[in-house]
Amino acid sequence: GSRLGDGLDAALAMLRAAGVRSGSESIVLFTDGGDTGSARDARFAVLPELVARGVRVFAFALERGADRGLLLA
């Protein structure tokens, strides 16, 4: 697993700092498909914020054992 939530949280912070207009943002995510050890849970803390802001997340799993439910959330 990886720190998926922390990575998404960092990307969200960069979008905020850049002053990008809500609804025009995208994140491309390459992952092994699991969230382990993040300070904030990807599914229940970070993803709802991204959705509320209108950020599109394009997730690409690099391993067969990826958590498809998480990547499709």
XYZ file of C-alpha atoms in Angstrom:
73
model
C 0.000 0.000 0.000
C 0.901 3.630 -0.250
C -0.100 6.854 1.425
C -2.839 7.550 -1.101
C -4.773 9.947 1.136
C -1.668 12.025 1.840
C -0.880 12.229 -1.869
C -4.383 13.384 -2.761
C -4.356 15.823 0.151
C -1.055 17.300 -1.093
C -2.455 17.643 -4.620
C -5.527 19.424 -3.247
C -3.298 21.814 -1.278
C -1.325 22.609 -4.460
C -4.533 23.363 -6.369
C -5.706 25.676 -3.590
C -2.322 27.458 -3.442
C -2.271 27.930 -7.206
C -5.654 29.667 -7.055
C -7.107 27.394 -9.690
C -10.827 27.948 -10.196
C -13.032 25.230 -8.720
C -14.562 22.892 -11.267
C -11.664 23.132 -13.722
C -9.222 20.938 -11.820
C -7.979 17.407 -12.440
C -5.586 15.074 -10.659
C -3.904 12.133 -12.377
C -3.099 9.443 -9.824
C -0.818 6.450 -10.357
C -1.044 4.014 -7.462
C -0.573 0.477 -6.255
C -4.215 0.777 -5.264
C -4.175 0.837 -1.483
C -4.174 3.515 1.210
C -1.987 2.667 4.199
C -0.489 5.021 6.729
C -2.074 8.264 5.521
C -2.714 11.019 8.032
C -6.171 11.456 6.442
C -8.154 8.573 4.983
C -8.492 8.880 1.206
C -12.010 7.496 0.909
C -13.687 9.192 3.856
C -11.732 12.444 4.317
C -9.985 13.568 1.137
C -12.242 12.297 -1.670
C -15.369 14.057 -0.335
C -13.442 17.355 -0.375
C -12.288 16.757 -3.937
C -15.826 15.921 -5.052
C -17.245 19.016 -3.323
C -14.693 21.151 -5.148
C -15.456 19.514 -8.504
C -11.964 18.054 -8.930
C -11.768 15.158 -11.383
C -9.457 12.337 -10.287
C -8.162 9.940 -12.925
C -6.764 6.915 -11.083
C -4.541 4.300 -12.689
C -3.703 1.118 -10.798
C -0.191 -0.214 -11.313
C -0.877 -3.581 -9.646
C -3.501 -6.261 -10.186
C -4.416 -6.385 -6.496
C -5.546 -2.743 -6.379
C -8.548 -1.750 -4.282
C -10.934 -1.155 -7.198
C -13.633 0.203 -4.889
C -11.292 2.907 -3.666
C -10.100 3.813 -7.148
C -13.648 4.003 -8.501
C -14.968 6.068 -5.567
